PDB file of C-alpha atoms in Angstrom:
ATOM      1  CA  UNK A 252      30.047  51.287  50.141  1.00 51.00           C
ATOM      2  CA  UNK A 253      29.253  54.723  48.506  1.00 48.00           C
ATOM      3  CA  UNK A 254      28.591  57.694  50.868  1.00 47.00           C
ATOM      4  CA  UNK A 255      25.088  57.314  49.806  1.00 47.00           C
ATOM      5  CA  UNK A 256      25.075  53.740  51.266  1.00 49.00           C
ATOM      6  CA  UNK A 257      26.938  54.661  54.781  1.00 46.00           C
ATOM      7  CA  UNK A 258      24.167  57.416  55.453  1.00 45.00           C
ATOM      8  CA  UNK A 259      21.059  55.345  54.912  1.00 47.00           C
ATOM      9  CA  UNK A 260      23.263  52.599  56.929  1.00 48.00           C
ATOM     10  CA  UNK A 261      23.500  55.168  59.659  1.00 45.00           C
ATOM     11  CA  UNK A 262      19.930  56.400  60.070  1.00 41.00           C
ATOM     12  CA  UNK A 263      18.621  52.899  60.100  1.00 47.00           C
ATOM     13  CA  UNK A 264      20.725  52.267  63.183  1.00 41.00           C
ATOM     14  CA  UNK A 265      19.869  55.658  64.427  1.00 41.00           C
ATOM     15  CA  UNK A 266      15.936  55.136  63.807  1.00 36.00           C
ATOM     16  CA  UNK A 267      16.224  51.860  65.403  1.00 42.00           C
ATOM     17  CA  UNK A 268      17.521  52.743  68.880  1.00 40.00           C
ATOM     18  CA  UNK A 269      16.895  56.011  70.287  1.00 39.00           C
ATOM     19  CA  UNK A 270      19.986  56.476  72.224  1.00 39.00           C
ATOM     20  CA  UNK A 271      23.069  57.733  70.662  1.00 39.00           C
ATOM     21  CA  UNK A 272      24.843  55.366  68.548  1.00 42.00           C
ATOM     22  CA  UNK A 273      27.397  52.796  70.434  1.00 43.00           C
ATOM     23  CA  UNK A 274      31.306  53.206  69.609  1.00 41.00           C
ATOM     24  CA  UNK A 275      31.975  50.310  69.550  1.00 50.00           C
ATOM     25  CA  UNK A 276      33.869  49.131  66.260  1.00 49.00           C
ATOM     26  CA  UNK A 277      32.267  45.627  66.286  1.00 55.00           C
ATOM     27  CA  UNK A 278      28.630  46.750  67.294  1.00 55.00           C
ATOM     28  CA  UNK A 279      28.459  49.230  64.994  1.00 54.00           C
ATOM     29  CA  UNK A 280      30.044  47.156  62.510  1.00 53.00           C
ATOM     30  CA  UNK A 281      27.373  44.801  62.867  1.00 61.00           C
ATOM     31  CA  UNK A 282      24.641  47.216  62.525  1.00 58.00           C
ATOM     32  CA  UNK A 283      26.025  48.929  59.337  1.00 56.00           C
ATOM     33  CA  UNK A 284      26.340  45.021  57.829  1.00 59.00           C
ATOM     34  CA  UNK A 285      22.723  44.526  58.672  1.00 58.00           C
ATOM     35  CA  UNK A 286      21.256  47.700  57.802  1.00 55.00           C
ATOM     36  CA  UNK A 287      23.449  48.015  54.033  1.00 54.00           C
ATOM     37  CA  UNK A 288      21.857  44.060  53.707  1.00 54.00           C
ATOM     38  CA  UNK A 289      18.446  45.287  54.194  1.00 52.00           C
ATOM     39  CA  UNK A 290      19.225  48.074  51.612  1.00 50.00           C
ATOM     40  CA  UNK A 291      21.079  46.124  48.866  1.00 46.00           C
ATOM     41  CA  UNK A 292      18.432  46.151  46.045  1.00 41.00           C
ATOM     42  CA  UNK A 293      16.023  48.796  47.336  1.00 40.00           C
ATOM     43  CA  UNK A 294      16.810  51.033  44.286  1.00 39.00           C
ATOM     44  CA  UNK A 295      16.453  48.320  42.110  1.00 39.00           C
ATOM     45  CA  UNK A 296      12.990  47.119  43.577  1.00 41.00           C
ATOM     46  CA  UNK A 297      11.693  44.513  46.476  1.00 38.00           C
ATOM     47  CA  UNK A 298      10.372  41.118  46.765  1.00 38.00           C
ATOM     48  CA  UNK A 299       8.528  39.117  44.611  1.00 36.00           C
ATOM     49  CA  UNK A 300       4.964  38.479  44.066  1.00 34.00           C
ATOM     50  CA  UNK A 301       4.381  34.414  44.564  1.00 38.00           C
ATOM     51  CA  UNK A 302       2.683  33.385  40.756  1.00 33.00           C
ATOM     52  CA  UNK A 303      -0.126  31.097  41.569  1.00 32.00           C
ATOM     53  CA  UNK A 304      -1.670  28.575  38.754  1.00 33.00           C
ATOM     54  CA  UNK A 305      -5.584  28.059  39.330  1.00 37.00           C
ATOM     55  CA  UNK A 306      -7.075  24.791  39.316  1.00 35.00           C
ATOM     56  CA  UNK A 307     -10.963  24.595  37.468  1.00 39.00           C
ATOM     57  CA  UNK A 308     -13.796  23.822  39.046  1.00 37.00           C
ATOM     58  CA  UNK A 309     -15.026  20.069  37.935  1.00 38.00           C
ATOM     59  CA  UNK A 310     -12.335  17.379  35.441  1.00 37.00           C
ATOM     60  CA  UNK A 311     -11.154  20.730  33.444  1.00 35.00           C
ATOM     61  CA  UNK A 312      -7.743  21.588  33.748  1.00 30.00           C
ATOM     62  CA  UNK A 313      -5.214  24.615  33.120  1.00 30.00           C
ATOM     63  CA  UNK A 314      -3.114  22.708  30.390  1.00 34.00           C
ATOM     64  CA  UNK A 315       0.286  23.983  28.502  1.00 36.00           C
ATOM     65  CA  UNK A 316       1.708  26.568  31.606  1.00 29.00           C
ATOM     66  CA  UNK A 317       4.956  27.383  31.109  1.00 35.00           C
ATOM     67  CA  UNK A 318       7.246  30.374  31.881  1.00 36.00           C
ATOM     68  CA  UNK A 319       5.228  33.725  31.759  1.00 35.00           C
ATOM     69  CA  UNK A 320       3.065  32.723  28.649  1.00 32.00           C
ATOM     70  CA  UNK A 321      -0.282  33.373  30.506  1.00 33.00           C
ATOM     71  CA  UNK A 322      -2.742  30.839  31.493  1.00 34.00           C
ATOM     72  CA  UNK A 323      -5.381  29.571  29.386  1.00 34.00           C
ATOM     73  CA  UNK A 324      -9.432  30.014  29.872  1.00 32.00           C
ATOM     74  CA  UNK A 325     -10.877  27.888  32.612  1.00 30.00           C
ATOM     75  CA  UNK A 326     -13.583  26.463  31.383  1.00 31.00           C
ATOM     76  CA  UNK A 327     -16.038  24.698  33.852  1.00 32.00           C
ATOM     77  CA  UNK A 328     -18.065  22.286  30.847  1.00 33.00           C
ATOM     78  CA  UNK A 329     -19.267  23.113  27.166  1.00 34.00           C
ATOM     79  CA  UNK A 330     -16.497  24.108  23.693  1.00 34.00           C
ATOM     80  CA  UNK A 331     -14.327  26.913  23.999  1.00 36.00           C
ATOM     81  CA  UNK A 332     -15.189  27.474  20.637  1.00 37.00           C
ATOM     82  CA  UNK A 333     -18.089  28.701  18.750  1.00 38.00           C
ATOM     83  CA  UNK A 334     -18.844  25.432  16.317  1.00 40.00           C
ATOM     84  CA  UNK A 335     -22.087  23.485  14.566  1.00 40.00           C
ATOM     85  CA  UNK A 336     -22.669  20.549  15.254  1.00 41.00           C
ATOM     86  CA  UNK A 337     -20.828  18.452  18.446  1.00 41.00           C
ATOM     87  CA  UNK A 338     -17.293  18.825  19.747  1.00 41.00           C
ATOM     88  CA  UNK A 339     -15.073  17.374  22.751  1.00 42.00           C
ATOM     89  CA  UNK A 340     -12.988  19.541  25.077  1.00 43.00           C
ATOM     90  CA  UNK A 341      -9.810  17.900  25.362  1.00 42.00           C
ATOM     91  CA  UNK A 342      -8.888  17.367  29.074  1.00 43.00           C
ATOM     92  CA  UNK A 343      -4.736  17.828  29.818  1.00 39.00           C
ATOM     93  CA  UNK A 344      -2.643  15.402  31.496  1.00 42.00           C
ATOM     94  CA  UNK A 345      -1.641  17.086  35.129  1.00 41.00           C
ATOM     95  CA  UNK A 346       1.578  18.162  35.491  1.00 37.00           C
ATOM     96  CA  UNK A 347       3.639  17.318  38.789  1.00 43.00           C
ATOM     97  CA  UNK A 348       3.431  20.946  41.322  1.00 38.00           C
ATOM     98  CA  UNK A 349       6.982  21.523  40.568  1.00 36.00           C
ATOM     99  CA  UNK A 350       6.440  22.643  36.575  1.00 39.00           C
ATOM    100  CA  UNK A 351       3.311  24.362  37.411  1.00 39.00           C
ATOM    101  CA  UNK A 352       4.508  26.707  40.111  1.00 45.00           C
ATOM    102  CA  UNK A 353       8.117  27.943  39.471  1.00 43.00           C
ATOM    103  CA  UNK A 354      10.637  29.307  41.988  1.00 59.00           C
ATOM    104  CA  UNK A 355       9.334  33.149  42.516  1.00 80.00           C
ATOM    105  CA  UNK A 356      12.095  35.602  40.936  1.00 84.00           C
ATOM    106  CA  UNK A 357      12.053  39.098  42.193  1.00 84.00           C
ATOM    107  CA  UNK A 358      11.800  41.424  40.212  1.00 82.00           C
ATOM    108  CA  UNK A 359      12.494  45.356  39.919  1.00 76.00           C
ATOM    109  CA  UNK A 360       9.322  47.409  40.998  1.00 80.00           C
ATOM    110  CA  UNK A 361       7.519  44.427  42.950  1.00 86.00           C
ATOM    111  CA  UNK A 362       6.595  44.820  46.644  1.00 89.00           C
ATOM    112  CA  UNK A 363       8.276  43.736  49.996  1.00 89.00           C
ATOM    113  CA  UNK A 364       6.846  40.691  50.567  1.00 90.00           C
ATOM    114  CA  UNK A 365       3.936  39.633  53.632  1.00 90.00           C
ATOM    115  CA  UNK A 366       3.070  43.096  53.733  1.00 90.00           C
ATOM    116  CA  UNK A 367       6.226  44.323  54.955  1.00 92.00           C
ATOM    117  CA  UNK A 368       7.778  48.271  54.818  1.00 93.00           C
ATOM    118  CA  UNK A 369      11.917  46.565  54.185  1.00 94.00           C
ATOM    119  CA  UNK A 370      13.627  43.902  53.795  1.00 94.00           C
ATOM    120  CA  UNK A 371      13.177  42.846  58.185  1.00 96.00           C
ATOM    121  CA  UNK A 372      10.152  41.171  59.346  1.00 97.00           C
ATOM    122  CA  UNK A 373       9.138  42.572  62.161  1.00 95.00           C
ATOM    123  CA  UNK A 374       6.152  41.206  63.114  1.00 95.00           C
ATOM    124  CA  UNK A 375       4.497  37.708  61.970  1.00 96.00           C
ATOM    125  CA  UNK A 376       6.071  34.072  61.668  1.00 97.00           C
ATOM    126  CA  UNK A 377       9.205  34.623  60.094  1.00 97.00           C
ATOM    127  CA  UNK A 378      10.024  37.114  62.895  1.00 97.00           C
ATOM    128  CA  UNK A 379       8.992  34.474  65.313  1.00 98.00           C
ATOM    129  CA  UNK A 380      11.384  32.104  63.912  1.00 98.00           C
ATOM    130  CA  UNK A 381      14.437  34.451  64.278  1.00 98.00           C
ATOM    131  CA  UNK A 382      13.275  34.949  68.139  1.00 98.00           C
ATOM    132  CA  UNK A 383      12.946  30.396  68.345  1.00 98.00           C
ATOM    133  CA  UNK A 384      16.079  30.558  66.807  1.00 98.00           C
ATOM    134  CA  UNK A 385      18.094  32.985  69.338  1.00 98.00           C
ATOM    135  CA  UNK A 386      16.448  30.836  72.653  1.00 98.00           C
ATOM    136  CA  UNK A 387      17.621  27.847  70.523  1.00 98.00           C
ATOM    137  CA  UNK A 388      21.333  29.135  70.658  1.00 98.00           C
ATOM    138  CA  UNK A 389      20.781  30.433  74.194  1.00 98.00           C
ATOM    139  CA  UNK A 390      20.176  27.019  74.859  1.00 98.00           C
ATOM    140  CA  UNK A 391      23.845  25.573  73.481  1.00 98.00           C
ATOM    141  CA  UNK A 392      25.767  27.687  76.296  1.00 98.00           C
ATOM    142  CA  UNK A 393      28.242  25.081  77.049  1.00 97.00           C
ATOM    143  CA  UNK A 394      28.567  24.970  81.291  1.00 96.00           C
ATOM    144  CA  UNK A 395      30.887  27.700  83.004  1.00 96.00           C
ATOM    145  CA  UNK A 396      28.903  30.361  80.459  1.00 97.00           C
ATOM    146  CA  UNK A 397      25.950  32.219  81.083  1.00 97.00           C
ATOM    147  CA  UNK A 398      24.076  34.284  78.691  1.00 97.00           C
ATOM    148  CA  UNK A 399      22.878  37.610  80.500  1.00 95.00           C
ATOM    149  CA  UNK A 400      20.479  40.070  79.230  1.00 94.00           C
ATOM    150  CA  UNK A 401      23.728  42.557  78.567  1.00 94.00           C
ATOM    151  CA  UNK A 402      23.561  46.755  76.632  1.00 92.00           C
ATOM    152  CA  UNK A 403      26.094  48.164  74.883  1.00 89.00           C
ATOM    153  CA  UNK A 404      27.463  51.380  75.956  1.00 87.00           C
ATOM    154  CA  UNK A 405      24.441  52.937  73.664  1.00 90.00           C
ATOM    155  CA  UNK A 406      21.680  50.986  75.553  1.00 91.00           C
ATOM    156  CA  UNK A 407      21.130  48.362  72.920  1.00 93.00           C
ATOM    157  CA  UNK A 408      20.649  44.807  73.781  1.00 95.00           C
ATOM    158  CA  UNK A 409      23.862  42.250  72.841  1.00 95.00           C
ATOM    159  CA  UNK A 410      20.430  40.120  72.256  1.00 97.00           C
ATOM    160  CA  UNK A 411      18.665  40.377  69.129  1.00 97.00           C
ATOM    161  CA  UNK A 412      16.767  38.032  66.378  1.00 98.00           C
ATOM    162  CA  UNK A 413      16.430  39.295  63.205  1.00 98.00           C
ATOM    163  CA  UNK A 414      14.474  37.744  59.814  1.00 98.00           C
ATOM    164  CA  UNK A 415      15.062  39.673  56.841  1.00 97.00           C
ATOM    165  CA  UNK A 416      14.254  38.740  52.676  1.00 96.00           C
ATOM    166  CA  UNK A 417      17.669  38.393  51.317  1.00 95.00           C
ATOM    167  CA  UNK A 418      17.081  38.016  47.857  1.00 92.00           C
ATOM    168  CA  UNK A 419      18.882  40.160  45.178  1.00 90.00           C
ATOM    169  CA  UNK A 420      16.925  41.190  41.791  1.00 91.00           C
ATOM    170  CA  UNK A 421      16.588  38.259  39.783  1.00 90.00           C
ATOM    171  CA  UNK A 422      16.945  35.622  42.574  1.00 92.00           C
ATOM    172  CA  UNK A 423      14.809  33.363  43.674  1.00 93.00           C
ATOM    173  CA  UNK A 424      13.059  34.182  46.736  1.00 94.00           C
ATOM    174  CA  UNK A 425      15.348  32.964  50.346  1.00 96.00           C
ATOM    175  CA  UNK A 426      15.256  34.072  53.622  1.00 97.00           C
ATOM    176  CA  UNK A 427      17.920  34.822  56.620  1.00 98.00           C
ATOM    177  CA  UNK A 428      17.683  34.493  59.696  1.00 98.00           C
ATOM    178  CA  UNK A 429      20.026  35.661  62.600  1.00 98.00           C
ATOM    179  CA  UNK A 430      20.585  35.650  66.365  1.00 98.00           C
ATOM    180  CA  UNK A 431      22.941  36.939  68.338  1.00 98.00           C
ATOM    181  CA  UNK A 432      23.809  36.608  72.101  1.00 97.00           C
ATOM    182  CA  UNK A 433      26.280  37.499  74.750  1.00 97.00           C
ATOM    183  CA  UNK A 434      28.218  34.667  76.320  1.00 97.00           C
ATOM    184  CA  UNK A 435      29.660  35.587  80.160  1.00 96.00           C
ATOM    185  CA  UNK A 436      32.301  33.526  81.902  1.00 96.00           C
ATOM    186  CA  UNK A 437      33.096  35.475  85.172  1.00 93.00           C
ATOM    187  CA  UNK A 438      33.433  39.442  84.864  1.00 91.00           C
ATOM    188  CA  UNK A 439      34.254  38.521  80.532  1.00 95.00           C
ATOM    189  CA  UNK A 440      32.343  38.719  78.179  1.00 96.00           C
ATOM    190  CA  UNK A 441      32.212  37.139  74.070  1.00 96.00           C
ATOM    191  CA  UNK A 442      29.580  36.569  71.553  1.00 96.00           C
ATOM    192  CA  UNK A 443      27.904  34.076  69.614  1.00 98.00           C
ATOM    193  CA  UNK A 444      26.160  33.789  66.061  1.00 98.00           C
ATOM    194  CA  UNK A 445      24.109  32.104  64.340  1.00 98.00           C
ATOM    195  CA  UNK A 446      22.668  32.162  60.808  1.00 98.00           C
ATOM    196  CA  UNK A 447      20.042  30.165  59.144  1.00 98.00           C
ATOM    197  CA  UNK A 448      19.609  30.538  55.049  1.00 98.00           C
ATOM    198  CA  UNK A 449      16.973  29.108  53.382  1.00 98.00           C
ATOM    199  CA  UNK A 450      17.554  27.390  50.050  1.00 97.00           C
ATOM    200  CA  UNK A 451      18.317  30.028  47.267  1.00 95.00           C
ATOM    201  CA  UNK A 452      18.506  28.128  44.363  1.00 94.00           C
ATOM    202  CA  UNK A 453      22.333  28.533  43.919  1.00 93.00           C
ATOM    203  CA  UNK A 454      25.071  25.680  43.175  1.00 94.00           C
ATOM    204  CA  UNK A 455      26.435  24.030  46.309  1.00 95.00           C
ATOM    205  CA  UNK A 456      30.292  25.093  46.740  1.00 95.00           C
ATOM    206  CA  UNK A 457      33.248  23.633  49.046  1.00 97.00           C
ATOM    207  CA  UNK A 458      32.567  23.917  52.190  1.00 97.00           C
ATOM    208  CA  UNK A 459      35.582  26.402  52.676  1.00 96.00           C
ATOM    209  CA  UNK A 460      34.619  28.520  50.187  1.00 95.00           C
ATOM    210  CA  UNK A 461      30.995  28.551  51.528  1.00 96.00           C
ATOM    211  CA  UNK A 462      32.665  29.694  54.849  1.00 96.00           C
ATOM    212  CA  UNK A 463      34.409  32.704  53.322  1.00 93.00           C
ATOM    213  CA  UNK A 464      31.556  33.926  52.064  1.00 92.00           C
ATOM    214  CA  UNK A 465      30.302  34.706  55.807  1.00 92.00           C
ATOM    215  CA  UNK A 466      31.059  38.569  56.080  1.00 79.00           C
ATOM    216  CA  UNK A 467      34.038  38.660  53.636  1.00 72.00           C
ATOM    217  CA  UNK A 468      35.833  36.134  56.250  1.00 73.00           C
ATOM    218  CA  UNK A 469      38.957  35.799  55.285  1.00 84.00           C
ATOM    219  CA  UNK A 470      41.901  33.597  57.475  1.00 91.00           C
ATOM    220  CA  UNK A 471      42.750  29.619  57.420  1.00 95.00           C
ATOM    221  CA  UNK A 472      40.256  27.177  56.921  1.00 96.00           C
ATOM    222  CA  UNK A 473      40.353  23.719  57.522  1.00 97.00           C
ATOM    223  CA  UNK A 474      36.931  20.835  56.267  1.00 98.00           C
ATOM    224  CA  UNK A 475      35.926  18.806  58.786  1.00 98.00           C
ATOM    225  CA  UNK A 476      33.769  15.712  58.940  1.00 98.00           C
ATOM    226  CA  UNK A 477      30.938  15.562  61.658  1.00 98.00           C
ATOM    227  CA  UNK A 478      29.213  11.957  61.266  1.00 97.00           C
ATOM    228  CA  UNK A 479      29.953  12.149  57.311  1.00 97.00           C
ATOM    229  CA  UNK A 480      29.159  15.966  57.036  1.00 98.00           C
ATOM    230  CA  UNK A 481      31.428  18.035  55.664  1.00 98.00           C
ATOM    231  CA  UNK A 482      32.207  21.532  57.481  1.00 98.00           C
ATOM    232  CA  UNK A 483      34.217  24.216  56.992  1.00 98.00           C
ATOM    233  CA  UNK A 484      35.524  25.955  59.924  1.00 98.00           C
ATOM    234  CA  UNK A 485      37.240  28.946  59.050  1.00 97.00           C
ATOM    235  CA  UNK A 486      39.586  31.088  61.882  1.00 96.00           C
ATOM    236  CA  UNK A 487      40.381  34.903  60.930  1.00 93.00           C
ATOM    237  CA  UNK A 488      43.057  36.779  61.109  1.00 83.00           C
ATOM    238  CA  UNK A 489      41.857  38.600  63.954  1.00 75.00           C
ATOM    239  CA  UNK A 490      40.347  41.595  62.045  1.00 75.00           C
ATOM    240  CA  UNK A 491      36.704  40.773  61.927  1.00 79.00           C
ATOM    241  CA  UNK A 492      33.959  40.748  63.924  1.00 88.00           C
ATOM    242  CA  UNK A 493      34.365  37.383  64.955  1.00 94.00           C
ATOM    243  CA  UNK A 494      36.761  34.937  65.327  1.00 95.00           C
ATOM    244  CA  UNK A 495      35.851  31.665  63.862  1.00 97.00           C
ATOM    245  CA  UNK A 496      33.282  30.132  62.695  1.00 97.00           C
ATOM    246  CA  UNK A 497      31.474  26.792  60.809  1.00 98.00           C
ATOM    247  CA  UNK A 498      29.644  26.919  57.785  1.00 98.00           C
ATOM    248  CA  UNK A 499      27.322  24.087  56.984  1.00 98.00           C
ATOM    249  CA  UNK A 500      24.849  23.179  54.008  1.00 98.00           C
ATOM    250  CA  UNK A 501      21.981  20.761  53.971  1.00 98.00           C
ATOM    251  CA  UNK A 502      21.113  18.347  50.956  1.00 97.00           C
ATOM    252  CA  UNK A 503      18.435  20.962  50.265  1.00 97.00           C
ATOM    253  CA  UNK A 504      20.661  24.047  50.265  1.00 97.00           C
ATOM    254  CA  UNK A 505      19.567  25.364  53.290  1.00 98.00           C
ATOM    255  CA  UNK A 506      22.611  26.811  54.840  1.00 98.00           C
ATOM    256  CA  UNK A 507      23.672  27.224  58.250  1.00 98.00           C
ATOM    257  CA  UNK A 508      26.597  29.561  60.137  1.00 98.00           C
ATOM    258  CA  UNK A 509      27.660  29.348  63.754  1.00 98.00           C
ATOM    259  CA  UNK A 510      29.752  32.217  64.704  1.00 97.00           C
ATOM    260  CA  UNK A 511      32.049  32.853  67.791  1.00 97.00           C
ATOM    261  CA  UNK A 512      34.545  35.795  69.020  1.00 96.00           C
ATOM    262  CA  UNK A 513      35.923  36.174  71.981  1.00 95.00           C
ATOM    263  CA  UNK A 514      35.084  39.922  72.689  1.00 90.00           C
ATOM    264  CA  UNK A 515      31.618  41.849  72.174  1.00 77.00           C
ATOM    265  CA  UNK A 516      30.999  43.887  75.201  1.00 70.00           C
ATOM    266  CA  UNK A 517      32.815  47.306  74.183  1.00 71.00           C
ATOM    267  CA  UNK A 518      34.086  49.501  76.429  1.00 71.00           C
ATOM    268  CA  UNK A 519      34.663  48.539  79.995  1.00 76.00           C
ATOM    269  CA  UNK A 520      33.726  44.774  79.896  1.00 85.00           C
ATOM    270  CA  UNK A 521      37.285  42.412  79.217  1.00 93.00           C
ATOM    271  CA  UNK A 522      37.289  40.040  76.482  1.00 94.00           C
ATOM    272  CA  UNK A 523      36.769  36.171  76.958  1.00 96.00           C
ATOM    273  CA  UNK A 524      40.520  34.376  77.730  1.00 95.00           C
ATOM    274  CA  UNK A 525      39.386  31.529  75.607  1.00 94.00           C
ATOM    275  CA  UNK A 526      36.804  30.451  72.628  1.00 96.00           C
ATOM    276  CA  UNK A 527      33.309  29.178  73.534  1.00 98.00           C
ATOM    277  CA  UNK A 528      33.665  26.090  71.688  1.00 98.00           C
ATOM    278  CA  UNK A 529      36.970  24.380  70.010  1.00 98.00           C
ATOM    279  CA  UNK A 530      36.809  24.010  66.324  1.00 98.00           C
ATOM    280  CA  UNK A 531      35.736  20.394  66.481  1.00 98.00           C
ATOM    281  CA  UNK A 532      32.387  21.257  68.806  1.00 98.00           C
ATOM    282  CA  UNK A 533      31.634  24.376  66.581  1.00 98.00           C
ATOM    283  CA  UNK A 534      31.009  21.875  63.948  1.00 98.00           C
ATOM    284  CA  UNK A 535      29.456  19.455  65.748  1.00 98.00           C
ATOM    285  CA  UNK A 536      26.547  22.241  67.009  1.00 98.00           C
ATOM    286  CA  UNK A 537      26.657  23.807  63.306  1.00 98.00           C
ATOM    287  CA  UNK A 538      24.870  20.469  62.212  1.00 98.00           C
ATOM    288  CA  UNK A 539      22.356  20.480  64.918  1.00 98.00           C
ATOM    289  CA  UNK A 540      18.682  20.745  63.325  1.00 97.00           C
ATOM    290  CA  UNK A 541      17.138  23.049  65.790  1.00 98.00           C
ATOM    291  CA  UNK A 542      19.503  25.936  63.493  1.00 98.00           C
ATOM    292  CA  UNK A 543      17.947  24.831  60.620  1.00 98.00           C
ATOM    293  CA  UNK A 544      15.607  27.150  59.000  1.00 98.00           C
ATOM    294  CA  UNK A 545      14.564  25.525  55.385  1.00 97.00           C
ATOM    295  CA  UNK A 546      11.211  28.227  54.976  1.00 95.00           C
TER     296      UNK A 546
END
């Protein structure tokens, strides 16, 4: 991160709460991750514009689409030809939805997507997933943990959703979404993650190497199997934001991330004496479909 990157990382936290920043190392950690995401490819351009093939009115089809060569005439009856005398407009074979409507690509210079001013949804469905998806994990709370409506020491709720377009220039259009909560046992207090990918179009990897892609995780990872699915649950080293994780992806590439660390409160709250869930129930819950997000 260029100086460049840590000061637009730093007013986007600043513009977004109106007390003074939290100190924190792990809050503001988390913010500066979230804010440089939203900010990866703005000087290169924002999301791409969804390319849409028409279908003619009457048995007249669109017929040869491919790549960016642009469509041909619609013609609703009659030549597309000035000729004498009689001719027959040749009527194409359909194609299956799949070869007439590629992946969108974004591209350099194209707009933020649904009308949006950056990379976050604020406002609309996505936005209401991200909120579905934070009461979803508020939900898993094993018993003897409570999930309180805790602030950091700058005001700022532990509790927040987030949807943002993570696509990079050139990528195929995907979407993230991420909730984060408190978890309170007694007078300490932890965290919990979760992240929902949609399908992006890239190769499926190990699942370890999947995991260490979370946040630059680094630390031992082990594969485990949950009913024939194949996790990878990944424990630091004890110098990031959390402290473990499981990293799971779906037949169609959607990708899911639970998340886990024993302290989150800052200043004058203790740390939890013991992990939420043991490896082997992090990826059991990282499998659950109420975390997947596939759109």
């Amino acid at each position: 991160m260029n100086e460049e990157d840590l000061n637009e990382a730093l007013h986007d936290v600043m513009v977004r709460s109106s007390p003074p920043p939290s100190m924190d190392p792990a809050h503001a950690l988390d913010q500066a991750r979230r804010a440089r995401k939203r900010r990866t490819t703005v000087l290169a351009g924002a999301a791409a514009v969804t390319l849409v093939v028409g279908i003619g009115a009457g048995s007249v089809l669109v017929a040869n689409y491919a790549g960016s060569r642009p469509a041909g005439q619609m013609v609703a009856g009659g030549p597309s030809t000035t000729q004498s005398g009689p001719t027959t407009q040749p009527v194409a074979t359909p194609r299956p939805a799949s070869t007439l409507v590629p992946p969108t690509t974004r591209k350099s210079g194209d707009p933020w997507p649904e009308g949006q001013v950056d990379r976050t949804a604020t406002a609309g469905p996505r936005a209401v997933r991200a909120v579905t998806l934070m009461r979803d994990l508020t939900s898993a709370v094993p018993p003897g943990f409570s999930s309180p409506d805790l602030k950091y020491p700058d005001g700022s709720s532990m509790r927040w959703p987030q949807a943002q377009y993570a696509s990079s220039d050139g990528e195929q259009d995907y979407w993230e979404y991420q909730a984060a909560i408190p978890v309170q046992q007694n007078d300490r207090v932890g965290r919990l993650l979760v992240q929902s990918t949609t399908p992006d179009g890239k190769p499926a990897t190990t699942p370890c190497t999947m995991a260490q892609k979370f946040w630059g995780g680094t630390g031992t990872c082990a594969v485990m199997d949950v009913g024939g699915k194949k996790v990878g649950v990944l424990t630091t080293n004890g110098r990031g934001s959390y402290d473990q994780w499981a990293a799971y992806r779906y037949d169609d590439g959607t990708v899911v991330i639970l998340a886990q660390a024993k302290m989150g409160a800052g200043p004058g709250r203790s740390p939890l004496t013991q992990p939420v869930f043991t490896p082997r129930q992090l990826a059991e819950l990282v499998t659950s479909p109420k975390f997947k997000i596939s759109t």
